[in-house]
Amino acid sequence: MKEIRAFEDKLQQLFSDGLVRGSTHLANGQEAVAVGAAAALAPQDVVFCTYRGHHHCLARGMPPEAAFAEILGRLGGCCGGKGGSMHLTDPSLGLLGSYAIVGAHIPIAVGSAWASRVNGDDAVTCCFFGDGTTTIGSFHEALNLAAVWRLPIIFICENNQYSEYTPIAEVVPVVNPAADRASAYGLKSVLVDGNDIEAVRSAVTDARGTAAEGNGPSLIEAVTYRQSGHSRADPGTYKPAAEVAYWNTRDPIKLFETSLDLPTGELEAMNRGVEATIAAALEVALASPEPGPEALLTSVWGDAPT
Amino acid sequence: MITMNYRKAIAEAIARAMRRDPRVVFLGEDVGKPGGAFKTTVGLRDEFGPNRVWDTPISEQAIIGAAIGAAMRGLRPIAEIMFADFLGTCWDGIANHAAKLRYMSNGQVSVPIVIRTHGGAGLGFAAQHSQLFDNLAMSIPGLKVVVPSNPADLIGLFQAAVDDPDPVLFIEHKALFDVKGEVDEDPFSVPLGSAATVRQGEDLTLVATGAMVPVCVQAAERLSEQKVSAEVIDLRCLTPLDMSTILTSIAKTSRIVIVQEGPATCGWGSEVAARTADVGFNSLDAPVRRVTSPPTPTPFAANLEKLWVPTVERVVAEAMSFW
């Protein structure tokens, strides 16, 4: 969690310095969902992320230098600089993509689970998405299909309270945008504290067991908070100060630190180690060259040059 | 050789692909137990069972998404979208995902899927059940587009599409379902991106796809009565586009008429015309001509639809305007 936080904080700084192009979406405050879930998954499992997915990829084991280099558009990035912040991918880690069309990856994740069912393999598919995704059609089509085919998949809604710039409560008629919809697909309603890493791990462990035993999908709503704005262009000034203050007291890293009750020296050493890891990863990424012009035309087709 | 119609060739093509490769699975609305809305998939579920032939809910986004995800995990899915018009509901999956994932991931991810659909006008299905969607598909890098006009090509091109590493949109024309043809009993495949010269000629070249191919063949027969010898090229695929067969033909004939079902603007005919005028300019003795539908949706009334779909008479008239 600390590495993810340090990574995202460093990225914020890189934006300010004008080193990152385009858009990016930070996950500060949501680290416990990614790390808790990753701790419950097995190596053969498959993960699908969204454009706000740095934390999922890092939690699954993507080296921070590969993530930094990708976001900086460098050859050493996990996608050779051709994907960017919103498309971090590494199939060797079971990371089958980060997707930037809200909800579109949910049916794709269902397809991955369908493949496990057809092949009879023991991989479970885990699909992350945000609260705003529950208002888009593909979410409902995918949930229905996964439920009716009883596929081995875990849907994790990371409810960070905001659908881009709009409070989720203003655009859905239910209190819990994912959990309250579960019954529509014959699924159990699972609501967890997304800032409590152990609660997330426990819920995902249960869901993984359900999937692995052939008992179909689970839909988990992890309630958390997006400490940043929607994207780098958004300072999030519309968020009420009292709300921000409340969620700061519920910061997932602070909560976990408190629960661990580590000696101060150990915590400080850990913090220093994390800072050094992230700083070193950034150096590696910055030393990586840009992709050569030939990369423009590669990987369009599987069988022929463009 | 065996004789079969285009409708039967569809089920035969899927069955051959499924027999040849155990990774091939098939999903879509009513494709299994009911045998397809057009009876184009009869018998497949009986032969291959419920673990390879899957009936889905009416959920085109889920169908395309499931095919993409399964392909990323090593299967070779065939997804049916019942009418090409319905591609509008799942275009995001096709254009934004299937076609781009290899590029965005720098080659780490492949999406070898075949999206089969029934398209085309002429049968009174009106504006939301008559489109081909071929032109939109052709404009997307990363997506191949196949438009077979006869049973043998359908089977051969389908095998190539299933074997292909890229997503392929395979558009079967509804007006051709009863067209019969001879098909080799042994497995065969027709390479994607190879046009067929279906009739030799000397005086002009007619270029067509799908249901416009038999229209052009009939037009060529009429033209021969007027001592005009027309060559007919069936493109068979829009992506990859076989320009060399066209350029070789116009080097001989010096004239070209492109016959395209659907409105002219930004159609495949525009692309063929542009490339012909560019690379083939020195071969031409006359302007590039097109016969297309008017710039409207497909009308329902029989008399109006007849005015919409290019006819033999219009092709003949356009060809004769050269002289």
XYZ file of C-alpha atoms in Angstrom:
629
model
C 0.000 0.000 0.000
C 2.804 2.348 0.880
C 4.577 1.678 -2.406
C 1.398 2.393 -4.310
C 0.852 5.637 -2.395
C 4.447 6.706 -2.970
C 4.143 5.802 -6.658
C 0.982 7.876 -7.108
C 2.378 10.801 -5.139
C 5.475 10.760 -7.318
C 3.289 10.725 -10.422
C 1.406 13.763 -9.194
C 4.727 15.520 -8.900
C 5.747 14.417 -12.396
C 2.538 15.962 -13.790
C 3.290 19.208 -12.054
C 6.732 19.114 -13.622
C 5.167 18.597 -17.044
C 6.759 15.181 -17.576
C 3.540 13.201 -18.107
C 1.341 13.670 -21.179
C -2.377 13.114 -21.547
C -4.526 12.054 -18.656
C -4.002 9.905 -15.617
C -6.168 8.816 -12.724
C -4.721 8.335 -9.283
C -5.913 5.815 -6.721
C -4.833 7.518 -3.515
C -7.088 6.280 -0.736
C -8.091 3.100 -2.566
C -4.949 1.048 -1.976
C -6.544 -1.412 0.452
C -8.950 -2.682 -2.192
C -6.156 -3.522 -4.609
C -3.757 -5.000 -2.074
C -6.407 -6.859 -0.093
C -7.740 -8.447 -3.282
C -4.280 -9.283 -4.609
C -3.494 -11.056 -1.338
C -6.518 -13.308 -1.826
C -5.815 -14.295 -5.442
C -3.728 -17.199 -6.723
C -0.885 -16.954 -9.272
C -2.989 -18.499 -12.054
C -5.781 -15.963 -11.567
C -6.488 -13.211 -14.055
C -7.087 -9.533 -13.297
C -8.878 -6.867 -15.340
C -8.446 -3.215 -14.378
C -9.757 0.177 -15.371
C -8.066 3.420 -16.391
C -7.704 4.022 -12.639
C -5.633 0.899 -12.283
C -2.052 1.659 -11.279
C -2.756 0.281 -7.813
C -4.186 -2.994 -9.115
C -1.203 -3.568 -11.370
C 1.374 -2.722 -8.721
C -0.437 -4.876 -6.175
C -0.388 -7.786 -8.615
C 3.358 -7.446 -8.971
C 4.037 -5.107 -11.865
C 7.501 -3.615 -11.289
C 7.106 0.113 -10.577
C 9.805 0.928 -13.149
C 7.705 -0.752 -15.875
C 4.639 1.223 -14.785
C 6.518 4.523 -14.548
C 8.169 3.991 -17.932
C 4.815 3.216 -19.549
C 3.186 6.312 -18.089
C 6.147 8.363 -19.303
C 5.825 6.885 -22.815
C 9.124 5.038 -22.752
C 10.306 1.889 -24.466
C 10.862 0.180 -21.119
C 7.194 0.509 -20.213
C 5.044 -2.584 -19.817
C 3.494 -1.787 -23.215
C 6.582 -0.264 -24.808
C 5.091 3.189 -24.356
C 2.142 2.482 -26.670
C -0.519 2.150 -23.994
C 0.125 4.773 -21.355
C -1.349 5.351 -17.922
C -4.802 3.994 -18.767
C -3.700 0.738 -20.410
C -1.133 -0.927 -18.139
C -0.972 -4.601 -19.181
C 1.230 -7.601 -18.420
C -0.213 -11.037 -19.231
C 2.778 -12.749 -17.590
C 1.381 -11.462 -14.275
C -2.209 -12.292 -15.189
C -2.841 -8.598 -15.849
C -4.984 -8.796 -18.977
C -5.373 -5.113 -19.447
C -6.486 -1.760 -18.108
C -9.426 -0.334 -20.011
C -10.439 3.278 -20.548
C -14.039 2.896 -21.701
C -16.130 2.730 -18.549
C -17.670 -0.720 -18.109
C -16.464 -2.145 -21.405
C -13.972 -4.468 -19.765
C -16.575 -6.235 -17.636
C -17.931 -8.367 -20.506
C -14.326 -9.054 -21.520
C -13.525 -10.273 -18.021
C -16.628 -12.464 -18.217
C -15.140 -13.938 -21.398
C -11.980 -14.803 -19.519
C -14.053 -16.609 -16.891
C -15.996 -18.329 -19.667
C -12.696 -19.621 -21.087
C -11.845 -21.095 -17.681
C -15.215 -22.816 -17.654
C -14.809 -24.187 -21.198
C -11.248 -25.347 -20.515
C -11.988 -26.592 -17.021
C -8.958 -24.764 -15.637
C -8.643 -23.451 -12.084
C -8.031 -19.760 -12.812
C -10.463 -17.307 -11.284
C -11.007 -13.966 -13.014
C -11.098 -10.807 -10.913
C -12.606 -7.665 -12.426
C -12.261 -4.236 -10.817
C -14.476 -1.282 -11.672
C -15.819 1.872 -10.115
C -19.197 2.919 -8.738
C -19.911 4.949 -11.882
C -19.756 1.749 -13.906
C -22.967 0.497 -12.320
C -24.904 2.993 -14.439
C -23.680 1.677 -17.784
C -25.341 -1.093 -19.784
C -22.365 -3.408 -20.205
C -22.217 -3.847 -16.420
C -25.708 -5.302 -16.402
C -25.243 -7.440 -19.517
C -22.038 -8.871 -18.089
C -23.426 -9.540 -14.609
C -26.433 -11.293 -16.093
C -24.354 -13.505 -18.370
C -21.828 -14.406 -15.667
C -24.626 -15.288 -13.259
C -26.685 -17.330 -15.687
C -23.597 -19.265 -16.838
C -22.269 -19.512 -13.228
C -18.788 -18.387 -14.253
C -15.724 -18.283 -11.979
C -15.405 -14.512 -11.629
C -15.202 -11.951 -8.847
C -16.629 -8.525 -9.604
C -15.171 -5.878 -7.308
C -16.845 -2.499 -7.328
C -14.522 0.061 -5.847
C -17.055 2.603 -4.635
C -14.939 5.721 -4.247
C -18.060 7.912 -3.938
C -17.604 9.795 -7.201
C -18.677 9.082 -10.757
C -16.046 11.311 -12.342
C -17.094 14.778 -11.063
C -20.524 13.781 -9.777
C -21.298 12.240 -6.376
C -22.542 8.708 -7.062
C -25.483 9.291 -4.708
C -26.848 11.879 -7.166
C -26.999 9.471 -10.093
C -28.165 6.142 -8.671
C -31.470 5.493 -6.895
C -29.986 3.070 -4.352
C -27.597 3.586 -1.446
C -25.081 0.962 -2.484
C -24.671 1.135 -6.259
C -23.297 -2.395 -6.694
C -24.382 -4.338 -3.614
C -28.004 -3.243 -3.922
C -28.056 -4.517 -7.521
C -26.671 -7.969 -6.666
C -30.085 -9.507 -6.034
C -31.142 -8.559 -9.576
C -28.679 -11.200 -10.766
C -29.386 -13.749 -8.066
C -26.159 -12.870 -6.265
C -25.495 -12.297 -2.601
C -25.113 -8.666 -1.554
C -21.573 -8.202 -0.258
C -20.611 -4.828 1.185
C -17.170 -4.383 2.742
C -15.119 -1.589 4.201
C -12.773 -0.933 1.298
C -10.345 0.900 3.539
C -9.886 -2.158 5.750
C -7.355 -4.361 3.998
C -8.202 -7.423 6.080
C -11.917 -7.047 5.389
C -11.224 -6.851 1.662
C -8.909 -9.853 1.763
C -11.473 -11.874 3.655
C -14.327 -11.022 1.271
C -12.242 -11.755 -1.814
C -10.979 -15.012 -0.302
C -14.579 -16.116 0.200
C -15.501 -15.057 -3.324
C -12.510 -16.876 -4.761
C -13.576 -20.024 -2.949
C -17.091 -19.710 -4.322
C -15.761 -19.321 -7.865
C -13.201 -22.109 -7.573
C -15.822 -24.514 -6.248
C -17.969 -23.937 -9.315
C -20.564 -21.867 -7.502
C -20.442 -18.898 -9.813
C -19.700 -15.226 -9.576
C -19.579 -12.855 -6.609
C -20.188 -9.138 -6.577
C -18.317 -7.260 -3.871
C -18.812 -3.579 -3.207
C -15.802 -2.147 -1.405
C -16.639 1.226 0.080
C -13.690 3.581 -0.135
C -12.811 7.151 -1.035
C -11.009 8.841 -3.898
C -8.682 11.244 -2.159
C -7.691 12.902 -5.451
C -9.846 14.452 -8.163
C -11.081 12.390 -11.101
C -8.034 12.958 -13.261
C -5.010 15.154 -13.242
C -7.056 18.015 -14.679
C -9.403 17.874 -11.707
C -8.347 19.231 -8.314
C -11.595 17.898 -6.808
C -12.587 21.249 -5.305
C -16.254 20.187 -5.358
C -15.632 17.695 -2.561
C -16.969 19.039 0.763
C -14.200 19.794 3.295
C -15.917 17.839 6.051
C -16.167 14.798 3.800
C -12.484 15.007 2.899
C -11.569 15.402 6.560
C -13.679 12.423 7.569
C -12.148 10.138 4.960
C -8.647 11.321 5.902
C -9.269 9.830 9.319
C -10.141 6.616 7.510
C -7.055 6.535 5.302
C -6.427 2.821 4.613
C -2.688 3.026 5.237
C -3.098 4.843 8.552
C -5.766 2.357 9.624
C -3.531 -0.591 8.838
C -0.527 0.978 10.535
C -2.605 1.529 13.641
C -3.811 -2.065 13.612
C -0.259 -3.376 13.259
C 1.039 -1.210 16.091
C 4.633 -1.466 14.868
C 7.527 0.154 16.725
C 8.160 3.660 15.353
C 11.656 2.780 14.179
C 10.391 -0.126 12.115
C 7.728 2.030 10.468
C 10.230 4.760 9.624
C 12.614 2.217 8.137
C 9.772 0.845 6.047
C 8.884 4.326 4.828
C 12.485 5.029 3.882
C 12.688 1.721 2.032
C 9.535 2.501 0.061
C 10.752 5.984 -0.881
C 14.062 4.543 -2.048
C 12.350 1.820 -4.105
C 10.098 4.303 -5.868
C 12.885 6.821 -6.461
C 15.080 4.099 -7.946
C 12.225 2.833 -10.135
C 11.664 6.334 -11.484
C 15.355 6.681 -12.307
C 15.241 3.448 -14.293
C 12.135 4.638 -16.130
C 13.591 8.054 -16.934
C 16.719 6.396 -18.292
C 14.655 4.328 -20.717
C 14.576 5.707 -24.285
C 11.441 6.670 -26.167
C 10.153 3.994 -28.548
C 11.749 4.207 -32.006
C 9.648 5.507 -34.920
C 9.323 1.942 -36.252
C 7.076 1.170 -33.264
C 4.360 3.372 -34.812
C 3.464 0.656 -37.299
C 4.060 -2.532 -35.323
C 1.492 -4.675 -33.483
C -1.506 -3.534 -35.519
C -1.845 -6.955 -37.137
C -0.821 -10.382 -35.950
C 0.283 -11.708 -39.309
C 1.649 -8.835 -41.366
C 3.294 -5.425 -41.142
C 1.019 -2.396 -41.486
C -17.646 -31.754 -54.919
C -21.003 -31.319 -53.247
C -23.712 -28.788 -54.011
C -25.105 -26.694 -51.197
C -26.697 -23.318 -50.726
C -25.173 -20.332 -48.926
C -27.344 -20.856 -45.855
C -26.176 -24.452 -45.444
C -22.599 -23.387 -46.161
C -22.642 -21.201 -43.047
C -23.314 -24.146 -40.717
C -20.870 -26.257 -42.725
C -18.145 -23.601 -42.391
C -18.595 -23.357 -38.622
C -18.682 -27.148 -38.255
C -15.491 -27.584 -40.281
C -13.687 -24.983 -38.180
C -14.895 -26.609 -34.957
C -13.886 -30.096 -36.071
C -10.443 -28.890 -37.017
C -9.600 -26.942 -33.863
C -10.873 -27.862 -30.381
C -10.239 -24.278 -29.248
C -13.102 -23.024 -31.429
C -16.267 -22.208 -29.471
C -19.421 -20.568 -30.754
C -21.832 -18.217 -28.988
C -24.766 -16.020 -29.909
C -28.483 -15.444 -29.595
C -30.532 -18.537 -30.521
C -27.577 -20.179 -32.272
C -27.675 -23.472 -30.356
C -30.918 -25.280 -29.669
C -33.002 -23.113 -32.056
C -30.391 -23.428 -34.832
C -30.257 -19.703 -35.534
C -32.837 -17.067 -36.415
C -32.103 -17.767 -40.108
C -31.471 -21.501 -39.559
C -27.853 -20.896 -40.453
C -26.494 -22.845 -37.457
C -28.696 -25.935 -37.440
C -27.101 -29.069 -36.005
C -24.023 -27.478 -34.449
C -25.101 -27.894 -30.845
C -26.013 -31.522 -31.491
C -22.604 -32.232 -32.989
C -20.401 -30.219 -30.618
C -22.407 -30.108 -27.403
C -23.198 -27.362 -24.895
C -19.572 -26.785 -23.880
C -18.740 -25.503 -27.372
C -22.026 -24.030 -28.640
C -23.578 -21.496 -26.270
C -26.953 -19.768 -26.448
C -26.741 -16.293 -24.962
C -29.223 -13.751 -23.659
C -30.027 -10.770 -25.914
C -26.836 -9.002 -24.878
C -24.630 -8.019 -27.781
C -22.099 -6.213 -25.594
C -21.763 -9.332 -23.467
C -21.460 -11.568 -26.542
C -18.627 -9.540 -28.071
C -16.946 -8.957 -24.721
C -17.100 -12.652 -23.865
C -15.584 -13.548 -27.209
C -12.746 -11.052 -26.703
C -11.971 -12.213 -23.174
C -12.053 -15.885 -24.127
C -9.766 -15.213 -27.094
C -7.290 -13.492 -24.783
C -7.266 -16.708 -22.754
C -6.468 -18.935 -25.727
C -9.835 -19.920 -27.208
C -10.883 -19.190 -30.791
C -14.411 -17.852 -30.328
C -16.952 -17.352 -33.080
C -19.569 -14.795 -32.045
C -22.800 -14.338 -33.942
C -24.539 -10.970 -34.077
C -27.920 -11.840 -35.563
C -28.284 -8.762 -37.795
C -25.378 -6.549 -38.836
C -27.440 -3.550 -37.710
C -27.086 -4.816 -34.131
C -23.331 -4.239 -34.390
C -24.250 -0.704 -33.375
C -24.973 -1.945 -29.869
C -21.569 -3.589 -29.457
C -19.404 -1.439 -31.680
C -17.361 -0.368 -28.665
C -16.228 -3.936 -28.048
C -15.274 -4.385 -31.685
C -13.741 -1.018 -32.546
C -12.374 0.103 -29.189
C -11.266 -3.238 -27.794
C -10.928 -6.187 -30.181
C -9.226 -4.071 -32.832
C -6.928 -2.128 -30.497
C -5.781 -4.493 -27.760
C -2.815 -5.881 -29.680
C -1.555 -2.359 -30.428
C -2.190 -0.866 -26.985
C -0.451 -3.802 -25.315
C 2.469 -3.662 -27.776
C 1.723 -7.145 -29.064
C 1.280 -8.844 -25.692
C -2.390 -9.570 -26.314
C -4.092 -11.197 -29.317
C -7.820 -11.231 -30.038
C -8.417 -13.994 -32.609
C -12.195 -13.861 -32.860
C -14.597 -14.167 -35.772
C -17.715 -12.035 -35.512
C -20.306 -13.498 -37.895
C -23.304 -11.464 -38.832
C -26.158 -11.449 -41.328
C -26.308 -8.221 -43.298
C -27.690 -6.601 -46.403
C -30.839 -5.289 -48.022
C -33.368 -6.569 -50.502
C -35.647 -8.669 -48.319
C -38.036 -6.089 -46.846
C -36.433 -5.892 -43.423
C -36.444 -2.060 -43.410
C -33.884 0.401 -42.088
C -32.783 -1.333 -38.869
C -32.356 -4.856 -40.252
C -30.777 -4.242 -43.666
C -27.361 -2.652 -43.279
C -23.997 -4.240 -43.948
C -21.816 -2.150 -41.612
C -18.948 -3.064 -43.953
C -17.753 0.487 -44.546
C -17.498 1.459 -40.893
C -15.655 -1.773 -40.189
C -13.228 -1.201 -43.028
C -12.143 2.115 -41.515
C -10.801 0.494 -38.345
C -7.120 -0.498 -38.139
C -6.763 -3.921 -36.522
C -10.064 -5.344 -37.818
C -10.338 -7.569 -40.886
C -13.537 -7.582 -42.950
C -14.799 -10.484 -45.066
C -17.817 -10.340 -47.409
C -18.348 -13.713 -49.139
C -20.626 -13.977 -52.178
C -20.985 -17.751 -52.684
C -20.941 -21.037 -50.722
C -17.404 -22.158 -51.602
C -15.828 -18.793 -50.825
C -17.827 -18.598 -47.622
C -16.413 -21.904 -46.370
C -12.855 -21.214 -47.490
C -12.751 -17.652 -46.192
C -14.338 -18.712 -42.920
C -11.592 -21.236 -42.288
C -8.996 -18.537 -42.958
C -10.855 -16.146 -40.634
C -10.917 -18.652 -37.783
C -7.208 -19.401 -38.283
C -6.341 -15.687 -38.409
C -4.595 -14.075 -35.430
C -6.722 -10.908 -35.678
C -10.388 -10.096 -35.108
C -12.422 -10.664 -38.272
C -15.877 -9.312 -39.079
C -17.525 -11.872 -41.374
C -20.621 -10.450 -43.082
C -22.965 -13.001 -44.635
C -25.467 -11.450 -47.047
C -29.093 -12.345 -46.340
C -30.095 -12.024 -50.000
C -27.688 -14.849 -50.900
C -29.019 -17.547 -48.557
C -30.580 -19.576 -51.379
C -27.667 -19.214 -53.809
C -26.273 -22.662 -54.628
C -22.714 -23.594 -55.444
C -20.243 -26.447 -55.571
C -18.043 -26.993 -52.544
C -15.006 -29.225 -52.137
C -15.714 -31.965 -49.600
C -12.134 -31.830 -48.341
C -11.099 -29.012 -46.004
C -9.745 -25.926 -47.752
C -9.185 -22.299 -47.034
C -9.196 -19.129 -49.125
C -6.578 -16.579 -48.037
C -7.959 -13.318 -46.646
C -7.139 -10.412 -48.929
C -7.361 -12.331 -52.205
C -9.970 -11.048 -54.641
C -11.451 -13.413 -57.249
C -11.854 -12.620 -60.928
C -15.176 -14.358 -61.450
C -15.544 -13.457 -65.124
C -12.883 -12.492 -67.636
C -13.379 -9.464 -69.851
C -11.530 -6.947 -72.031
C -13.457 -3.672 -72.136
C -14.232 -2.718 -68.553
C -13.876 -3.949 -64.969
C -16.809 -4.328 -62.583
C -15.815 -4.511 -58.891
C -18.301 -5.779 -56.324
C -18.813 -7.629 -53.043
C -21.507 -9.890 -51.592
C -24.915 -9.673 -53.248
C -23.607 -7.217 -55.839
C -21.396 -9.934 -57.347
C -24.274 -11.867 -58.972
C -25.759 -8.514 -60.042
C -22.488 -7.702 -61.816
C -22.252 -11.159 -63.400
C -25.748 -10.717 -64.841
C -24.858 -7.211 -65.977
C -21.766 -8.605 -67.732
C -23.957 -11.114 -69.566
C -26.260 -8.320 -70.725
C -23.292 -6.230 -71.770
C -21.924 -9.101 -73.845
C -25.149 -8.973 -75.851
C -24.122 -5.419 -76.725
C -20.593 -6.575 -77.641
C -19.074 -5.160 -74.474
C -16.774 -7.544 -72.624
C -16.870 -6.943 -68.861
C -14.483 -8.426 -66.303
C -16.032 -9.012 -62.847
C -13.961 -8.900 -59.680
C -15.340 -10.159 -56.365
C -13.246 -8.485 -53.654
C -14.227 -11.145 -51.051
C -12.459 -9.096 -48.333
C -12.430 -5.358 -47.654
C -9.536 -5.668 -45.208
C -7.008 -6.708 -46.369
C -7.958 -5.059 -49.659
C -6.574 -6.752 -52.774
C -5.800 -3.769 -55.015
C -3.370 -5.705 -57.196
C -6.146 -7.778 -58.806
C -7.995 -4.541 -59.628
C -4.903 -2.812 -60.992
C -4.001 -5.834 -63.139
C -7.537 -5.852 -64.499
C -7.690 -2.147 -65.399
C -4.275 -2.399 -67.068
C -6.185 -4.577 -69.556
C -9.631 -2.924 -69.582
C -8.820 0.777 -68.885
C -12.282 1.339 -67.375
C -13.802 0.587 -63.985
C -17.279 0.630 -62.455
C -17.489 0.019 -58.706
C -20.808 -1.463 -57.603
C -21.511 -0.985 -53.917
C -24.653 -1.730 -51.904
C -25.160 1.226 -49.561
C -24.642 4.985 -49.782
C -21.571 6.196 -51.645
C -19.998 8.529 -49.091
C -17.054 6.961 -47.286
C -17.997 3.544 -48.616
C -15.481 0.884 -49.604
C -16.092 2.041 -53.143
C -14.664 5.443 -52.242
C -11.475 3.790 -51.047
C -11.198 1.600 -54.147
C -11.881 4.633 -56.352
C -9.252 6.722 -54.587
C -6.581 4.050 -54.768
C -7.439 3.246 -58.388
C -7.180 6.891 -59.370
C -3.945 7.241 -57.439
C -1.964 4.121 -58.329
C -3.833 3.129 -61.505
C -4.262 6.563 -63.121
C -2.080 5.763 -66.116
C -4.165 2.696 -66.943
C -7.453 4.589 -67.092
C -9.099 5.869 -70.270
C -12.179 7.162 -68.445
C -13.199 8.447 -65.008
C -13.780 5.955 -62.196
C -17.534 5.328 -61.970
C -19.641 4.124 -59.061
C -23.085 2.564 -58.796
C -24.339 2.836 -55.212
C -27.479 3.258 -53.132
C -28.848 6.757 -52.558
C -27.734 8.583 -49.393
C -30.693 7.404 -47.303
C -31.521 4.643 -44.824
C -32.895 1.458 -46.407
C -36.615 1.959 -47.153
C -39.250 -0.694 -46.416
C -41.782 -0.491 -49.283
C -40.884 -3.044 -51.978
C -40.839 -0.515 -54.802
C -38.641 1.884 -52.825
C -36.215 -0.836 -51.731
C -35.849 -1.864 -55.394
C -34.787 1.695 -56.135
C -32.306 1.571 -53.249
C -30.377 -1.619 -54.050
C -28.199 -1.306 -57.187
C -29.710 -3.292 -60.072
C -28.439 -5.040 -63.186
C -30.055 -2.285 -65.279
C -28.211 0.477 -63.427
C -24.878 -1.321 -63.754
C -25.426 -1.870 -67.487
C -26.404 1.770 -67.994
C -23.350 3.025 -66.094
C -21.076 0.733 -68.088
C -22.579 1.808 -71.420
C -22.091 5.474 -70.520
C -18.417 4.968 -71.385
C -19.330 4.672 -75.066
